Amino acid sequence: MSDLSPNDIVIAQAGIGANGSVREALEGRADIMAMTQATHDAALKPSDPGGLSHGERAALAARVARLNEDEALAAHYMALLEEAGADEAVSAMADPAHDSAGDARRAALLAYTDLVSTHPRDTTPEDIEALKSAGISDADIVRLSELNAFLAYQIRVIAGLKLMKATA
Amino acid sequence: MSTIIHEFTTKIPGWRPRVKPIKLDEATPEQLDALKVTPSNTKVSDYVLVLANDVETLKVRTPLFNAIMYNRGGMGRAERELSAVGASVVNRCVYCAAVHASRYNQLTKDEQVMEAIFADGEKAELDERQKAIFLFAAKLSKAPSEATEEDMQALRDAGLKDDEILDLILSASLFGWANRLMHTLGDPVVE
């Protein structure tokens, strides 16, 4: 069995200490935690980002964390945004109140992200058509969806672990 | 011509993509590796061929999915499927709900639990343990903040151990992921 990484984002964000019953359970699933970390890296910092830059990915991730009221996770993604050296227009996307009006592509990325992160049940075929109409390629639509989907997973694992710890 | 279905069912539908699947005969070596196929292999689903548009995520996501749903120890297979259904019902992913409800039925030889869930959602009459698992998965799926310490305590009161609770968190969260791909990138259809 492999050990838990000392740099695991999910474990750090959930505030799981070096000992205790939650830590023990996580050690039993060290492989899953390592793969979770690997998917974080693949979704946020892929070697081929396609049409969705590292800066845009980090900004969208911070936005989704905020839409889910997880400020600590948003801070993690703001640090990634900084690291990516994104310009002001990209950084602005991290604020859920900002809609990138005037830039059809970014506005479409934000509208889709807001809907999928908070109300996935309400998505329709038209939401994908709106991305295509804004000039976003099929491959980039999949990249955007994977980013949103991974974040939904990560945010929920962190929230669940916090509850586990609180009741341990 | 196929028709989109909107109601929950345990009969597994087809899936029609809204974005272009990659073409296997044009796939890059990295895509073929992530798909674990050769170009002559034709039995790859449209869903996986759609996801191959983002090969770096697909490559790590497939083993993660399998580990969460099928790893040894911890929570039983059927209860992980129940958790997947809890998320899929909340997110209204008809395709995922059908696949995992039917797996639950196969594993337990009991169709009543899924019938009750599809008919009554969170008000379904289930035994204490099933109810605690289903409600926790459903609430965590709606918004992480909807799941509370009381919901977690209900799991502990129903006898779930820490390793089982961790598997529940992982499987419910995993379907927060899967539903956002399956439900947004295509439609469940019947011929």
XYZ file of C-alpha atoms in Angstrom:
359
model
C 0.000 0.000 0.000
C 1.296 3.422 -0.931
C 1.495 6.289 1.544
C -0.574 9.440 1.457
C 1.207 12.363 -0.171
C 2.121 15.174 2.256
C 1.029 17.605 -0.489
C -2.428 16.149 -1.057
C -4.753 19.086 -1.725
C -7.972 17.357 -0.695
C -6.581 16.117 2.633
C -5.024 19.496 3.419
C -8.215 21.382 2.492
C -10.319 19.082 4.699
C -7.939 19.756 7.586
C -7.208 16.084 8.257
C -4.353 15.763 10.745
C -1.509 13.244 10.903
C -3.480 10.907 13.159
C -7.029 9.850 13.834
C -9.750 7.663 12.384
C -10.317 9.713 9.221
C -6.594 9.613 8.458
C -6.623 5.839 8.905
C -9.538 5.451 6.509
C -7.735 7.638 3.954
C -4.602 5.517 4.278
C -6.709 2.546 3.205
C -7.571 4.457 0.042
C -4.148 6.012 -0.607
C -4.313 4.861 -4.249
C -7.558 6.793 -4.784
C -6.172 9.926 -3.155
C -3.094 9.756 -5.394
C -5.281 9.364 -8.491
C -7.470 12.251 -7.324
C -4.371 14.423 -7.141
C -3.292 13.236 -10.617
C -6.674 14.194 -12.085
C -6.416 17.605 -10.448
C -3.132 18.107 -12.281
C -4.566 16.792 -15.573
C -7.616 19.065 -15.377
C -5.803 22.208 -14.161
C -2.327 21.959 -15.663
C -2.405 19.604 -18.670
C 0.716 19.542 -20.824
C -1.545 20.265 -23.828
C -4.209 22.715 -22.582
C -5.853 23.008 -26.029
C -8.022 26.121 -26.247
C -8.492 26.437 -22.483
C -5.386 28.012 -20.967
C -3.961 27.178 -17.537
C -4.949 30.670 -16.396
C -8.556 30.250 -17.559
C -8.744 26.833 -15.910
C -7.493 28.212 -12.580
C -9.877 31.196 -12.790
C -12.860 28.938 -13.535
C -11.845 26.632 -10.677
C -11.690 29.529 -8.209
C -15.103 30.662 -9.460
C -16.637 27.194 -8.974
C -15.131 26.930 -5.481
C -16.762 30.276 -4.624
C -20.100 29.234 -6.126
C -19.895 26.327 -3.684
C -18.940 28.636 -0.808
C -15.495 27.110 -0.363
C -13.227 30.143 0.051
C -10.219 28.108 1.177
C -10.299 26.052 -2.009
C -10.817 29.240 -4.032
C -7.599 30.560 -2.459
C -5.760 27.457 -3.682
C -6.958 28.143 -7.227
C -6.175 31.865 -6.967
C -2.581 30.827 -6.231
C -2.611 28.664 -9.387
C -4.007 31.646 -11.299
C -1.117 33.753 -10.054
C 1.337 31.028 -11.046
C -0.142 30.959 -14.571
C 0.582 34.677 -14.944
C -2.889 35.373 -16.325
C -3.900 38.839 -17.511
C -6.656 40.947 -15.971
C -9.430 39.732 -18.283
C -8.712 36.121 -17.318
C -8.328 36.874 -13.597
C -11.708 38.616 -13.622
C -13.360 35.284 -14.493
C -12.626 34.042 -10.971
C -15.268 36.404 -9.558
C -18.772 34.866 -9.744
C -20.240 38.386 -10.143
C -18.255 38.928 -13.342
C -19.842 37.738 -16.630
C -17.198 38.708 -19.242
C -19.870 40.628 -21.174
C -18.409 41.831 -24.458
C -16.266 38.726 -24.961
C -18.574 36.092 -26.464
C -16.192 33.170 -25.869
C -15.444 33.931 -22.217
C -19.061 34.850 -21.507
C -20.093 31.424 -22.858
C -17.456 29.630 -20.755
C -18.745 31.393 -17.635
C -22.447 30.847 -18.330
C -21.857 27.134 -18.907
C -19.630 26.788 -15.831
C -22.139 28.533 -13.554
C -24.984 26.311 -14.741
C -23.118 22.990 -14.681
C -21.483 23.569 -11.317
C -24.681 24.497 -9.488
C -27.646 23.135 -11.497
C -26.475 20.245 -13.683
C -30.004 18.813 -13.792
C -31.171 21.911 -15.703
C -28.706 21.590 -18.575
C -30.152 21.139 -22.061
C -28.791 20.527 -25.574
C -29.006 24.306 -26.139
C -26.268 24.885 -23.543
C -23.806 22.920 -25.675
C -25.054 24.727 -28.803
C -24.364 28.064 -27.077
C -20.726 27.051 -26.558
C -20.413 26.024 -30.204
C -22.023 29.297 -31.340
C -19.400 31.181 -29.318
C -16.720 29.448 -31.389
C -15.659 26.865 -28.804
C -14.495 23.601 -30.399
C -15.854 20.173 -29.547
C -12.537 19.213 -27.927
C -12.564 22.360 -25.779
C -16.175 21.701 -24.751
C -15.016 18.325 -23.431
C -12.034 19.951 -21.682
C -14.340 22.493 -20.033
C -16.789 19.762 -18.996
C -14.027 17.631 -17.493
C -12.733 20.597 -15.516
C -16.207 21.359 -14.154
C -16.876 17.693 -13.463
C -13.593 17.164 -11.614
C -14.220 20.252 -9.460
C -17.682 18.980 -8.506
C -16.030 15.765 -7.327
C -13.148 17.435 -5.497
C -15.364 19.956 -3.689
C -17.663 17.161 -2.502
C -14.864 14.914 -1.272
C -13.487 17.818 0.765
C -16.943 18.658 2.185
C -17.595 15.007 3.045
C -14.237 14.595 4.794
C -14.894 17.717 6.867
C -18.193 16.227 8.067
C -16.479 12.921 8.776
C -13.859 14.681 10.858
C -16.435 16.794 12.713
C -18.336 13.691 13.856
C -15.371 11.354 14.424
C -34.655 7.695 -35.418
C -33.911 7.564 -31.719
C -35.942 9.383 -29.061
C -34.610 11.169 -25.977
C -35.953 9.752 -22.721
C -36.619 11.898 -19.659
C -38.001 9.446 -17.084
C -35.944 7.279 -14.746
C -35.747 3.632 -15.751
C -33.710 0.540 -14.903
C -33.577 -0.356 -18.617
C -30.216 0.932 -19.843
C -30.776 3.372 -22.726
C -28.446 4.318 -25.546
C -26.492 7.570 -25.440
C -26.304 10.098 -28.257
C -23.438 12.596 -28.041
C -23.948 16.350 -28.420
C -20.276 16.857 -29.316
C -18.120 14.950 -31.774
C -16.554 11.676 -30.617
C -13.004 11.214 -31.881
C -12.582 8.826 -34.819
C -10.694 5.708 -33.774
C -8.828 5.467 -37.087
C -7.569 9.032 -36.562
C -6.717 8.593 -32.858
C -3.266 9.587 -31.598
C -1.081 6.966 -29.852
C -1.845 8.744 -26.556
C -5.596 8.501 -27.178
C -5.335 4.810 -28.079
C -3.346 4.228 -24.916
C -5.951 6.001 -22.755
C -8.703 4.007 -24.481
C -6.675 0.777 -24.063
C -7.526 -0.233 -27.630
C -5.923 -0.690 -31.018
C -7.314 1.023 -34.144
C -8.905 -2.257 -35.254
C -10.971 -2.454 -32.096
C -14.489 -1.181 -32.803
C -16.185 -1.820 -29.480
C -15.550 1.571 -27.894
C -18.614 3.520 -26.763
C -19.383 6.967 -28.157
C -19.177 8.270 -24.586
C -15.565 7.202 -24.185
C -14.751 8.452 -27.691
C -16.182 11.853 -26.709
C -14.080 11.926 -23.544
C -10.977 11.054 -25.588
C -11.112 14.666 -26.803
C -9.447 15.418 -23.435
C -7.034 12.546 -23.293
C -4.965 13.670 -20.291
C -7.982 13.694 -17.987
C -9.448 10.486 -19.435
C -6.217 8.606 -18.844
C -6.211 9.225 -15.096
C -9.953 9.312 -14.625
C -10.714 5.756 -15.808
C -8.541 3.990 -13.186
C -9.852 6.395 -10.533
C -13.447 5.517 -11.435
C -12.725 1.788 -11.279
C -10.925 2.064 -7.940
C -13.766 4.000 -6.313
C -16.480 1.659 -7.548
C -14.707 -1.718 -7.406
C -11.803 -1.600 -4.900
C -11.695 -4.319 -2.276
C -12.766 -3.701 1.305
C -14.775 -0.804 2.677
C -18.338 -0.311 1.576
C -20.024 -3.115 -0.352
C -20.493 -2.920 -4.116
C -24.287 -2.612 -3.978
C -24.139 0.280 -1.503
C -21.680 2.134 -3.746
C -24.236 1.705 -6.554
C -26.957 3.073 -4.244
C -24.770 6.105 -3.610
C -24.248 6.556 -7.372
C -28.001 6.451 -7.883
C -28.518 9.052 -5.122
C -26.281 11.487 -7.001
C -27.715 10.622 -10.416
C -31.322 11.149 -9.289
C -30.512 14.590 -7.868
C -28.602 15.562 -10.994
C -31.324 13.987 -13.151
C -28.806 11.950 -15.120
C -31.230 9.376 -16.539
C -28.459 7.367 -18.187
C -26.259 7.015 -15.062
C -29.293 6.307 -12.885
C -30.344 3.476 -15.230
C -26.893 1.870 -15.338
C -26.339 1.981 -11.585
C -29.902 1.133 -10.551
C -29.719 -1.941 -12.762
C -26.347 -2.933 -11.257
C -27.809 -2.491 -7.783
C -30.706 -4.752 -8.735
C -28.354 -7.391 -10.156
C -26.165 -7.360 -7.054
C -28.995 -7.448 -4.503
C -31.689 -9.367 -6.450
C -34.061 -6.790 -4.975
C -35.883 -4.387 -7.288
C -38.017 -2.709 -4.635
C -35.388 -0.241 -3.419
C -34.903 1.284 -6.871
C -38.628 1.263 -7.573
C -39.206 3.214 -4.358
C -36.401 5.690 -5.154
C -37.566 6.327 -8.713
C -41.156 6.790 -7.499
C -40.590 8.873 -4.360
C -37.034 10.242 -4.484
C -35.830 11.410 -1.084
C -39.167 10.409 0.504
C -38.689 6.761 -0.514
C -39.355 4.226 2.243
C -36.071 2.403 2.797
C -34.470 0.678 5.750
C -32.397 2.819 8.105
C -29.035 2.070 6.538
C -30.218 2.411 2.923
C -32.010 5.644 3.779
C -28.964 7.157 5.501
C -26.748 6.283 2.530
C -29.201 7.499 -0.111
C -30.003 10.773 1.664
C -26.352 11.588 2.319
C -25.475 10.989 -1.349
C -28.464 13.056 -2.488
C -27.694 16.019 -0.219
C -23.976 16.081 -0.970
C -24.916 16.040 -4.660
C -27.386 18.949 -4.517
C -24.798 21.213 -2.926
C -22.021 20.134 -0.597
C -23.397 22.478 2.073
C -26.737 20.606 2.117
C -25.101 17.584 3.753
C -24.860 18.202 7.491
C -23.320 16.700 10.600
C -26.761 15.225 11.351
C -26.678 13.364 8.024
C -23.191 12.079 8.853
C -24.363 11.064 12.320
C -27.265 9.151 10.727
C -24.665 7.110 8.828
C -22.775 6.359 12.021
C -26.016 5.506 13.853
C -26.894 3.098 11.037
C -23.630 1.276 11.747
C -21.376 2.531 8.960
C -17.681 2.418 9.821
C -15.162 5.069 8.776
C -13.897 3.085 5.784
C -17.468 2.640 4.561
C -18.297 6.310 5.039
C -15.196 7.282 3.063
C -16.282 5.013 0.188
C -19.737 6.597 0.291
C -18.254 10.101 0.080
C -16.040 9.011 -2.809
C -18.759 7.257 -4.805
C -21.347 10.033 -4.342
C -18.734 12.643 -5.299
C -17.593 10.573 -8.270
C -21.118 10.789 -9.660
C -21.063 14.539 -9.217
C -18.347 14.142 -11.822
C -19.830 11.409 -14.045
C -23.292 13.025 -14.175
C -21.771 16.314 -15.320
C -20.264 14.536 -18.316
C -22.965 12.044 -19.224
C -25.881 14.409 -18.662
C -24.370 17.457 -20.360
C -22.403 15.986 -23.278
C -25.171 13.769 -24.665
C -28.720 12.447 -24.385
C -30.119 9.117 -23.192
C -32.053 7.652 -26.124
C -34.117 4.638 -27.143
C -34.401 3.452 -30.734
